[in-house]
PDB file of C-alpha atoms and ligand atoms in Angstrom:
ATOM      1  CA  MET A   1       6.044   7.087  16.550  1.00 98.00           C
ATOM      2  CA  ARG A   2       6.800   5.859  20.030  1.00 98.00           C
ATOM      3  CA  ILE A   3       4.187   3.912  21.995  1.00 98.00           C
ATOM      4  CA  ASP A   4       4.481   3.108  25.685  1.00 98.00           C
ATOM      5  CA  ILE A   5       1.962   0.672  27.109  1.00 98.00           C
ATOM      6  CA  LEU A   6       1.267   0.441  30.810  1.00 98.00           C
ATOM      7  CA  THR A   7       0.083  -3.090  31.451  1.00 98.00           C
ATOM      8  CA  LEU A   8       0.231  -5.786  34.078  1.00 98.00           C
ATOM      9  CA  PHE A   9       0.215  -8.382  31.272  1.00 98.00           C
ATOM     10  CA  PRO A  10       2.756  -7.435  28.560  1.00 98.00           C
ATOM     11  CA  GLU A  11       2.840 -11.032  27.295  1.00 98.00           C
ATOM     12  CA  MET A  12      -0.688 -10.540  25.900  1.00 98.00           C
ATOM     13  CA  PHE A  13       0.701  -8.273  23.177  1.00 98.00           C
ATOM     14  CA  GLN A  14       3.313 -10.668  21.818  1.00 97.00           C
ATOM     15  CA  GLY A  15       1.335 -12.448  19.102  1.00 97.00           C
ATOM     16  CA  VAL A  16      -0.214  -9.234  17.808  1.00 97.00           C
ATOM     17  CA  PHE A  17       2.923  -7.098  17.818  1.00 97.00           C
ATOM     18  CA  GLU A  18       5.128  -9.813  16.353  1.00 97.00           C
ATOM     19  CA  THR A  19       2.898 -10.659  13.400  1.00 97.00           C
ATOM     20  CA  SER A  20       2.053  -9.146  10.016  1.00 95.00           C
ATOM     21  CA  ILE A  21       1.746  -5.374   9.651  1.00 95.00           C
ATOM     22  CA  LEU A  22       2.631  -4.404  13.219  1.00 97.00           C
ATOM     23  CA  ARG A  23       5.793  -6.464  13.046  1.00 97.00           C
ATOM     24  CA  LYS A  24       6.654  -4.936   9.676  1.00 96.00           C
ATOM     25  CA  ALA A  25       5.952  -1.430  10.957  1.00 97.00           C
ATOM     26  CA  ASN A  26       8.275  -2.013  13.870  1.00 98.00           C
ATOM     27  CA  GLU A  27      11.012  -3.461  11.638  1.00 97.00           C
ATOM     28  CA  LEU A  28      10.667  -0.474   9.288  1.00 96.00           C
ATOM     29  CA  GLY A  29      11.153   1.836  12.267  1.00 97.00           C
ATOM     30  CA  ALA A  30       7.704   3.389  11.800  1.00 97.00           C
ATOM     31  CA  PHE A  31       6.917   2.717  15.450  1.00 97.00           C
ATOM     32  CA  GLN A  32       8.790   1.600  18.523  1.00 98.00           C
ATOM     33  CA  TYR A  33       6.970   0.147  21.496  1.00 98.00           C
ATOM     34  CA  ASN A  34       7.797  -0.382  25.092  1.00 98.00           C
ATOM     35  CA  PHE A  35       5.872  -2.148  27.844  1.00 98.00           C
ATOM     36  CA  VAL A  36       5.811  -0.733  31.332  1.00 98.00           C
ATOM     37  CA  ASN A  37       4.575  -3.041  34.027  1.00 98.00           C
ATOM     38  CA  PHE A  38       3.355  -0.507  36.536  1.00 98.00           C
ATOM     39  CA  ARG A  39       3.734  -3.086  39.288  1.00 98.00           C
ATOM     40  CA  ASP A  40       7.451  -2.219  39.042  1.00 98.00           C
ATOM     41  CA  TYR A  41       6.591   1.283  40.271  1.00 98.00           C
ATOM     42  CA  THR A  42       4.751   0.266  43.435  1.00 98.00           C
ATOM     43  CA  GLU A  43       6.125   1.661  46.670  1.00 97.00           C
ATOM     44  CA  ASN A  44       4.444  -0.869  48.970  1.00 96.00           C
ATOM     45  CA  LYS A  45       6.179  -3.961  50.334  1.00 96.00           C
ATOM     46  CA  HIS A  46       3.983  -6.490  48.479  1.00 97.00           C
ATOM     47  CA  HIS A  47       3.939  -4.641  45.126  1.00 97.00           C
ATOM     48  CA  LYS A  48       0.180  -4.334  45.240  1.00 98.00           C
ATOM     49  CA  VAL A  49      -1.278  -2.266  42.392  1.00 98.00           C
ATOM     50  CA  ASP A  50      -4.875  -2.215  43.656  1.00 98.00           C
ATOM     51  CA  ASP A  51      -6.862  -1.631  46.799  1.00 97.00           C
ATOM     52  CA  TYR A  52     -10.398  -1.861  48.183  1.00 97.00           C
ATOM     53  CA  PRO A  53     -12.875   0.777  47.017  1.00 97.00           C
ATOM     54  CA  TYR A  54     -13.700   3.540  49.466  1.00 97.00           C
ATOM     55  CA  GLY A  55     -17.327   3.221  50.431  1.00 97.00           C
ATOM     56  CA  GLY A  56     -17.262  -0.562  50.004  1.00 96.00           C
ATOM     57  CA  GLY A  57     -18.477  -2.700  47.161  1.00 95.00           C
ATOM     58  CA  ALA A  58     -17.218  -5.524  45.023  1.00 93.00           C
ATOM     59  CA  GLY A  59     -13.884  -5.618  43.214  1.00 95.00           C
ATOM     60  CA  MET A  60     -10.565  -3.859  43.530  1.00 97.00           C
ATOM     61  CA  VAL A  61      -9.531  -0.474  42.189  1.00 98.00           C
ATOM     62  CA  LEU A  62      -6.173   0.349  40.581  1.00 98.00           C
ATOM     63  CA  SER A  63      -4.256   2.686  42.884  1.00 98.00           C
ATOM     64  CA  PRO A  64      -3.031   6.061  41.670  1.00 98.00           C
ATOM     65  CA  GLN A  65       0.601   5.923  42.856  1.00 98.00           C
ATOM     66  CA  PRO A  66       2.125   3.269  40.531  1.00 98.00           C
ATOM     67  CA  ILE A  67       0.313   4.607  37.470  1.00 98.00           C
ATOM     68  CA  PHE A  68       1.142   8.279  38.168  1.00 98.00           C
ATOM     69  CA  ASP A  69       4.796   7.385  38.768  1.00 98.00           C
ATOM     70  CA  ALA A  70       5.086   5.140  35.709  1.00 98.00           C
ATOM     71  CA  VAL A  71       3.574   7.801  33.433  1.00 98.00           C
ATOM     72  CA  GLY A  72       5.702  10.485  35.120  1.00 98.00           C
ATOM     73  CA  ALA A  73       8.879   8.555  34.328  1.00 98.00           C
ATOM     74  CA  ILE A  74       7.815   8.231  30.674  1.00 98.00           C
ATOM     75  CA  GLN A  75       6.925  11.922  30.450  1.00 98.00           C
ATOM     76  CA  GLN A  76      10.292  12.941  31.894  1.00 97.00           C
ATOM     77  CA  LYS A  77      12.162  11.028  29.200  1.00 96.00           C
ATOM     78  CA  SER A  78       9.871  12.093  26.355  1.00 96.00           C
ATOM     79  CA  LYS A  79      10.992  14.752  23.893  1.00 93.00           C
ATOM     80  CA  THR A  80       7.359  15.716  23.303  1.00 95.00           C
ATOM     81  CA  LYS A  81       4.212  15.912  25.412  1.00 96.00           C
ATOM     82  CA  PRO A  82       2.740  12.430  24.941  1.00 98.00           C
ATOM     83  CA  ARG A  83      -0.993  11.775  24.675  1.00 98.00           C
ATOM     84  CA  VAL A  84      -1.957   9.627  27.661  1.00 98.00           C
ATOM     85  CA  ILE A  85      -4.783   7.329  26.643  1.00 98.00           C
ATOM     86  CA  LEU A  86      -6.833   5.568  29.252  1.00 98.00           C
ATOM     87  CA  MET A  87      -8.522   2.432  27.943  1.00 98.00           C
ATOM     88  CA  CYS A  88     -11.962   2.600  29.481  1.00 98.00           C
ATOM     89  CA  PRO A  89     -15.514   1.443  28.594  1.00 98.00           C
ATOM     90  CA  GLN A  90     -16.760   4.890  29.652  1.00 98.00           C
ATOM     91  CA  GLY A  91     -14.517   6.733  27.170  1.00 98.00           C
ATOM     92  CA  GLU A  92     -15.306   8.018  23.684  1.00 98.00           C
ATOM     93  CA  THR A  93     -16.008   5.170  21.286  1.00 98.00           C
ATOM     94  CA  HIS A  94     -13.038   4.637  19.018  1.00 98.00           C
ATOM     95  CA  THR A  95     -13.355   5.751  15.387  1.00 97.00           C
ATOM     96  CA  GLN A  96     -11.245   5.915  12.244  1.00 96.00           C
ATOM     97  CA  LYS A  97     -11.204   9.691  12.685  1.00 97.00           C
ATOM     98  CA  LYS A  98      -9.555   9.290  16.071  1.00 98.00           C
ATOM     99  CA  SER A  99      -7.023   6.844  14.574  1.00 98.00           C
ATOM    100  CA  VAL A 100      -6.079   9.431  11.957  1.00 97.00           C
ATOM    101  CA  GLU A 101      -5.722  12.081  14.683  1.00 98.00           C
ATOM    102  CA  LEU A 102      -3.531   9.819  16.844  1.00 98.00           C
ATOM    103  CA  SER A 103      -1.402   8.726  13.872  1.00 98.00           C
ATOM    104  CA  LYS A 104      -0.115  12.312  13.667  1.00 98.00           C
ATOM    105  CA  GLU A 105       1.312  12.220  17.198  1.00 98.00           C
ATOM    106  CA  GLU A 106       4.928  11.404  17.964  1.00 98.00           C
ATOM    107  CA  HIS A 107       4.359   9.685  21.277  1.00 98.00           C
ATOM    108  CA  LEU A 108       1.376   7.805  22.712  1.00 98.00           C
ATOM    109  CA  VAL A 109       1.023   6.264  26.149  1.00 98.00           C
ATOM    110  CA  PHE A 110      -1.708   3.664  26.700  1.00 98.00           C
ATOM    111  CA  ILE A 111      -2.927   2.699  30.164  1.00 98.00           C
ATOM    112  CA  CYS A 112      -4.604  -0.700  30.410  1.00 98.00           C
ATOM    113  CA  GLY A 113      -6.877  -1.104  33.385  1.00 98.00           C
ATOM    114  CA  HIS A 114      -8.079  -4.242  35.162  1.00 96.00           C
ATOM    115  CA  TYR A 115     -10.371  -5.279  37.993  1.00 94.00           C
ATOM    116  CA  GLU A 116     -13.042  -2.617  38.728  1.00 94.00           C
ATOM    117  CA  GLY A 117     -11.030   0.021  36.896  1.00 94.00           C
ATOM    118  CA  TYR A 118      -8.992   3.012  38.003  1.00 97.00           C
ATOM    119  CA  ASP A 119      -8.920   5.433  40.861  1.00 98.00           C
ATOM    120  CA  GLU A 120     -10.825   8.435  39.481  1.00 98.00           C
ATOM    121  CA  ARG A 121      -7.831  10.772  39.972  1.00 98.00           C
ATOM    122  CA  ILE A 122      -6.005   8.960  37.164  1.00 98.00           C
ATOM    123  CA  ARG A 123      -8.847   9.824  34.840  1.00 98.00           C
ATOM    124  CA  GLU A 124      -9.082  13.403  36.082  1.00 98.00           C
ATOM    125  CA  HIS A 125      -5.428  14.403  36.298  1.00 98.00           C
ATOM    126  CA  LEU A 126      -3.344  12.087  34.113  1.00 98.00           C
ATOM    127  CA  ALA A 127      -5.312  11.006  31.057  1.00 98.00           C
ATOM    128  CA  THR A 128      -5.538  13.248  28.010  1.00 98.00           C
ATOM    129  CA  ASP A 129      -7.950  10.849  26.264  1.00 98.00           C
ATOM    130  CA  GLU A 130     -10.287   8.047  27.308  1.00 98.00           C
ATOM    131  CA  ILE A 131     -11.051   5.455  24.650  1.00 98.00           C
ATOM    132  CA  SER A 132     -13.601   2.674  24.602  1.00 98.00           C
ATOM    133  CA  ILE A 133     -13.673   0.078  21.844  1.00 98.00           C
ATOM    134  CA  GLY A 134     -17.407  -0.465  22.179  1.00 98.00           C
ATOM    135  CA  ASP A 135     -20.363  -0.723  24.484  1.00 98.00           C
ATOM    136  CA  TYR A 136     -19.333  -3.864  26.301  1.00 98.00           C
ATOM    137  CA  VAL A 137     -17.023  -4.583  29.198  1.00 98.00           C
ATOM    138  CA  LEU A 138     -13.739  -6.430  28.769  1.00 98.00           C
ATOM    139  CA  THR A 139     -11.640  -7.953  31.532  1.00 97.00           C
ATOM    140  CA  GLY A 140      -8.791  -5.568  30.868  1.00 98.00           C
ATOM    141  CA  GLY A 141      -7.615  -2.744  28.638  1.00 98.00           C
ATOM    142  CA  GLU A 142      -5.035  -4.778  26.711  1.00 98.00           C
ATOM    143  CA  LEU A 143      -7.316  -6.034  23.932  1.00 98.00           C
ATOM    144  CA  GLY A 144      -8.671  -2.519  23.456  1.00 98.00           C
ATOM    145  CA  ALA A 145      -5.178  -1.005  23.340  1.00 98.00           C
ATOM    146  CA  MET A 146      -4.183  -3.564  20.684  1.00 98.00           C
ATOM    147  CA  VAL A 147      -7.217  -2.638  18.594  1.00 98.00           C
ATOM    148  CA  VAL A 148      -6.469   1.081  18.783  1.00 98.00           C
ATOM    149  CA  ILE A 149      -2.725   0.648  18.190  1.00 98.00           C
ATOM    150  CA  ASP A 150      -3.317  -1.572  15.150  1.00 98.00           C
ATOM    151  CA  SER A 151      -5.696   0.964  13.637  1.00 98.00           C
ATOM    152  CA  VAL A 152      -3.207   3.806  14.237  1.00 98.00           C
ATOM    153  CA  VAL A 153       0.006   2.091  13.158  1.00 98.00           C
ATOM    154  CA  ARG A 154      -1.375   0.954   9.789  1.00 96.00           C
ATOM    155  CA  LEU A 155      -1.842   4.653   8.968  1.00 96.00           C
ATOM    156  CA  LEU A 156       1.803   5.580   9.575  1.00 96.00           C
ATOM    157  CA  PRO A 157       3.733   6.500   6.418  1.00 95.00           C
ATOM    158  CA  GLY A 158       5.213   3.519   4.570  1.00 94.00           C
ATOM    159  CA  VAL A 159       3.506   0.862   6.711  1.00 95.00           C
ATOM    160  CA  LEU A 160       0.871  -0.439   4.298  1.00 93.00           C
ATOM    161  CA  GLY A 161       3.142  -0.253   1.283  1.00 83.00           C
ATOM    162  CA  ASN A 162       0.149   0.420  -0.906  1.00 69.00           C
ATOM    163  CA  GLU A 163      -0.372   3.999   0.271  1.00 61.00           C
ATOM    164  CA  ALA A 164      -3.561   4.315  -1.738  1.00 59.00           C
ATOM    165  CA  SER A 165      -5.532   1.711   0.191  1.00 73.00           C
ATOM    166  CA  ALA A 166      -5.959   3.309   3.653  1.00 82.00           C
ATOM    167  CA  PRO A 167      -7.665   6.511   2.455  1.00 84.00           C
ATOM    168  CA  GLU A 168     -10.256   4.385   0.602  1.00 86.00           C
ATOM    169  CA  ASP A 169     -11.054   2.135   3.541  1.00 92.00           C
ATOM    170  CA  SER A 170     -14.461   2.213   5.169  1.00 93.00           C
ATOM    171  CA  PHE A 171     -14.951   5.305   7.377  1.00 95.00           C
ATOM    172  CA  SER A 172     -11.901   7.119   5.919  1.00 92.00           C
ATOM    173  CA  THR A 173     -14.064   8.477   3.132  1.00 92.00           C
ATOM    174  CA  GLY A 174     -17.045   8.892   5.445  1.00 95.00           C
ATOM    175  CA  LEU A 175     -18.754   5.900   3.752  1.00 97.00           C
ATOM    176  CA  LEU A 176     -18.435   2.118   3.879  1.00 97.00           C
ATOM    177  CA  GLU A 177     -16.150   0.803   1.178  1.00 96.00           C
ATOM    178  CA  HIS A 178     -17.470  -0.772  -2.038  1.00 96.00           C
ATOM    179  CA  PRO A 179     -17.424  -4.590  -2.455  1.00 96.00           C
ATOM    180  CA  HIS A 180     -14.268  -6.296  -3.730  1.00 97.00           C
ATOM    181  CA  TYR A 181     -13.867  -9.212  -6.141  1.00 98.00           C
ATOM    182  CA  THR A 182     -10.848 -11.181  -7.339  1.00 98.00           C
ATOM    183  CA  ARG A 183     -10.279 -14.033  -9.798  1.00 97.00           C
ATOM    184  CA  PRO A 184     -11.959 -16.141 -11.072  1.00 98.00           C
ATOM    185  CA  ALA A 185     -14.541 -14.019 -12.898  1.00 98.00           C
ATOM    186  CA  ASP A 186     -16.996 -16.899 -12.610  1.00 98.00           C
ATOM    187  CA  TYR A 187     -16.850 -19.056  -9.510  1.00 98.00           C
ATOM    188  CA  LYS A 188     -19.322 -21.934  -9.732  1.00 98.00           C
ATOM    189  CA  GLY A 189     -21.819 -19.696 -11.518  1.00 98.00           C
ATOM    190  CA  MET A 190     -21.305 -16.751  -9.132  1.00 98.00           C
ATOM    191  CA  LYS A 191     -20.184 -13.951 -11.400  1.00 98.00           C
ATOM    192  CA  VAL A 192     -18.159 -10.794 -10.902  1.00 98.00           C
ATOM    193  CA  PRO A 193     -20.099  -7.672 -12.000  1.00 98.00           C
ATOM    194  CA  GLU A 194     -19.451  -7.032 -15.710  1.00 98.00           C
ATOM    195  CA  VAL A 195     -18.344  -3.444 -15.177  1.00 98.00           C
ATOM    196  CA  LEU A 196     -15.271  -4.573 -13.214  1.00 98.00           C
ATOM    197  CA  LEU A 197     -14.089  -6.594 -16.215  1.00 98.00           C
ATOM    198  CA  SER A 198     -14.728  -3.777 -18.682  1.00 98.00           C
ATOM    199  CA  GLY A 199     -11.387  -1.981 -18.295  1.00 97.00           C
ATOM    200  CA  ASN A 200     -13.343   1.308 -18.316  1.00 98.00           C
ATOM    201  CA  HIS A 201     -11.822   3.086 -15.314  1.00 98.00           C
ATOM    202  CA  ALA A 202     -14.339   5.928 -15.220  1.00 98.00           C
ATOM    203  CA  LYS A 203     -17.225   3.440 -15.189  1.00 98.00           C
ATOM    204  CA  ILE A 204     -15.500   1.328 -12.541  1.00 98.00           C
ATOM    205  CA  GLU A 205     -14.986   4.374 -10.325  1.00 97.00           C
ATOM    206  CA  GLN A 206     -18.631   5.344 -10.759  1.00 96.00           C
ATOM    207  CA  TRP A 207     -19.779   1.809  -9.898  1.00 97.00           C
ATOM    208  CA  ARG A 208     -17.576   1.759  -6.809  1.00 97.00           C
ATOM    209  CA  LYS A 209     -18.888   5.086  -5.592  1.00 96.00           C
ATOM    210  CA  GLN A 210     -22.479   3.974  -6.122  1.00 96.00           C
ATOM    211  CA  GLN A 211     -21.907   0.674  -4.338  1.00 96.00           C
ATOM    212  CA  SER A 212     -20.258   2.516  -1.501  1.00 97.00           C
ATOM    213  CA  LEU A 213     -23.281   4.810  -1.167  1.00 96.00           C
ATOM    214  CA  LYS A 214     -25.685   1.874  -1.409  1.00 96.00           C
ATOM    215  CA  ARG A 215     -23.845  -0.112   1.223  1.00 96.00           C
ATOM    216  CA  THR A 216     -23.692   2.823   3.577  1.00 97.00           C
ATOM    217  CA  TYR A 217     -27.380   3.550   3.052  1.00 96.00           C
ATOM    218  CA  GLU A 218     -28.320  -0.072   3.717  1.00 95.00           C
ATOM    219  CA  ARG A 219     -26.019  -0.734   6.653  1.00 97.00           C
ATOM    220  CA  ARG A 220     -25.014   2.560   8.265  1.00 97.00           C
ATOM    221  CA  LYS A 221     -27.516   5.265   7.402  1.00 95.00           C
ATOM    222  CA  ASP A 222     -26.134   7.287  10.341  1.00 96.00           C
ATOM    223  CA  LEU A 223     -22.901   7.866   8.398  1.00 97.00           C
ATOM    224  CA  LEU A 224     -24.784   9.553   5.569  1.00 95.00           C
ATOM    225  CA  GLU A 225     -26.012  12.234   7.981  1.00 95.00           C
ATOM    226  CA  HIS A 226     -22.440  13.567   8.139  1.00 93.00           C
ATOM    227  CA  TYR A 227     -21.469  12.866   4.542  1.00 95.00           C
ATOM    228  CA  PRO A 228     -21.521  15.742   2.057  1.00 96.00           C
ATOM    229  CA  LEU A 229     -23.667  14.097  -0.646  1.00 95.00           C
ATOM    230  CA  SER A 230     -23.149  15.721  -4.031  1.00 95.00           C
ATOM    231  CA  GLN A 231     -26.128  16.332  -6.262  1.00 96.00           C
ATOM    232  CA  THR A 232     -25.065  13.344  -8.379  1.00 94.00           C
ATOM    233  CA  ASP A 233     -24.858  11.111  -5.262  1.00 94.00           C
ATOM    234  CA  GLN A 234     -28.312  12.236  -4.144  1.00 92.00           C
ATOM    235  CA  GLU A 235     -29.788  11.739  -7.607  1.00 93.00           C
ATOM    236  CA  TRP A 236     -28.337   8.260  -7.791  1.00 91.00           C
ATOM    237  CA  LEU A 237     -29.661   7.334  -4.352  1.00 90.00           C
ATOM    238  CA  ASN A 238     -33.116   8.603  -5.356  1.00 90.00           C
ATOM    239  CA  LYS A 239     -33.016   6.846  -8.708  1.00 87.00           C
ATOM    240  CA  SER A 240     -31.951   3.521  -7.254  1.00 82.00           C
ATOM    241  CA  ASP A 241     -34.999   3.726  -4.974  1.00 75.00           C
ATOM    242  CA  LEU A 242     -32.989   3.245  -1.808  1.00 75.00           C
ATOM    243  CA  THR A 243     -34.302   6.309  -0.068  1.00 65.00           C
ATOM    244  CA  ASP A 244     -37.844   7.107   1.008  1.00 56.00           C
ATOM    245  CA  ASN A 245     -37.901  10.122  -1.358  1.00 48.00           C
TER     246      ASN A 245
HETATM  247  C1  SAM B   9     -13.745  -4.874  34.065  1.00 52.37           C
HETATM  248  S1  SAM B   9     -13.264  -3.371  33.321  1.00 52.37           S
HETATM  249  C2  SAM B   9     -13.842  -2.169  34.460  1.00 52.37           C
HETATM  250  C3  SAM B   9     -15.210  -1.659  34.135  1.00 52.37           C
HETATM  251  C4  SAM B   9     -15.696  -0.595  35.089  1.00 52.37           C
HETATM  252  N1  SAM B   9     -16.027  -1.158  36.359  1.00 52.37           N
HETATM  253  C5  SAM B   9     -16.950   0.076  34.498  1.00 52.37           C
HETATM  254  O1  SAM B   9     -18.032  -0.429  34.737  1.00 52.37           O
HETATM  255  O2  SAM B   9     -16.819   1.068  33.782  1.00 52.37           O
HETATM  256  C6  SAM B   9     -11.543  -3.356  33.553  1.00 52.37           C
HETATM  257  C7  SAM B   9     -10.742  -2.597  32.526  1.00 52.37           C
HETATM  258  O3  SAM B   9     -10.914  -3.177  31.250  1.00 52.37           O
HETATM  259  C8  SAM B   9     -10.762  -2.182  30.247  1.00 52.37           C
HETATM  260  N2  SAM B   9     -11.980  -2.169  29.423  1.00 52.37           N
HETATM  261  C9  SAM B   9     -13.124  -2.829  29.661  1.00 52.37           C
HETATM  262  N3  SAM B   9     -14.028  -2.620  28.703  1.00 52.37           N
HETATM  263  C10 SAM B   9     -13.450  -1.800  27.803  1.00 52.37           C
HETATM  264  C11 SAM B   9     -13.889  -1.204  26.592  1.00 52.37           C
HETATM  265  N4  SAM B   9     -15.098  -1.409  26.092  1.00 52.37           N
HETATM  266  N5  SAM B   9     -13.014  -0.412  25.931  1.00 52.37           N
HETATM  267  C12 SAM B   9     -11.782  -0.175  26.415  1.00 52.37           C
HETATM  268  N6  SAM B   9     -11.314  -0.713  27.554  1.00 52.37           N
HETATM  269  C13 SAM B   9     -12.134  -1.510  28.260  1.00 52.37           C
HETATM  270  C14 SAM B   9     -10.514  -0.870  30.971  1.00 52.37           C
HETATM  271  O4  SAM B   9      -9.130  -0.631  30.988  1.00 52.37           O
HETATM  272  C15 SAM B   9     -11.072  -1.162  32.346  1.00 52.37           C
HETATM  273  O5  SAM B   9     -10.473  -0.339  33.338  1.00 52.37           O
END
């Protein structure tokens, strides 16, 4: 996968891209990244990327020209039609489902805004997607782009090493994941559930599924509305007295 990132502050990405899984993914060749400082595409004498809002008001607005030209140059060189993702608090809230969808693309372009945001024509005519990382406002799109990129890149083939783990993560199954324990079995009187020490894989799987359902019911009931509960799941939820039934 190729990822181009339009940003005025490429140095913000260094620590994240040069550490842990993202670094490994890049070294493995699973993804290549490139920063484009759209200030380099400005046509005005002072390399200004923003201007006053029409109609007045506080703050500056990112101008269309440098961003259109920077994305245009990327599109011209691209072998595919890249997804152009505008980082924006007004966009669709990012989800694991969207990460899975984006992980299947060959080329992504992220646009990181600043100041009051973008000229609306960028949103209307250039972006294929608008992503928000939550209902709050950040100073710029960089942190959001890092969040989305991390969640996408870890899904690329070979990146996690342990291929089995990503499909079991919270949200991938439609539920929150079950709790995890590691050694020691007894830490200062706090014990690991017996079933996990039993070696009985069928029982362990059943326990994990039940814990996953319980957790989701307790913390994110909204997820259960879209989850295809089997009869056994429903019976267990009823039996464990978690539901109102
Ligand atoms: C200060 S914000 C602009 C907010 C804009 N005036 C509004 O109210 O919608 C500047 C930039 O930060 C980024 N940003 C802020 N909050 C974000 C969020 N929740 N998710 C993704 N990007 C965000 C966007 O790129 C945005 O253009």
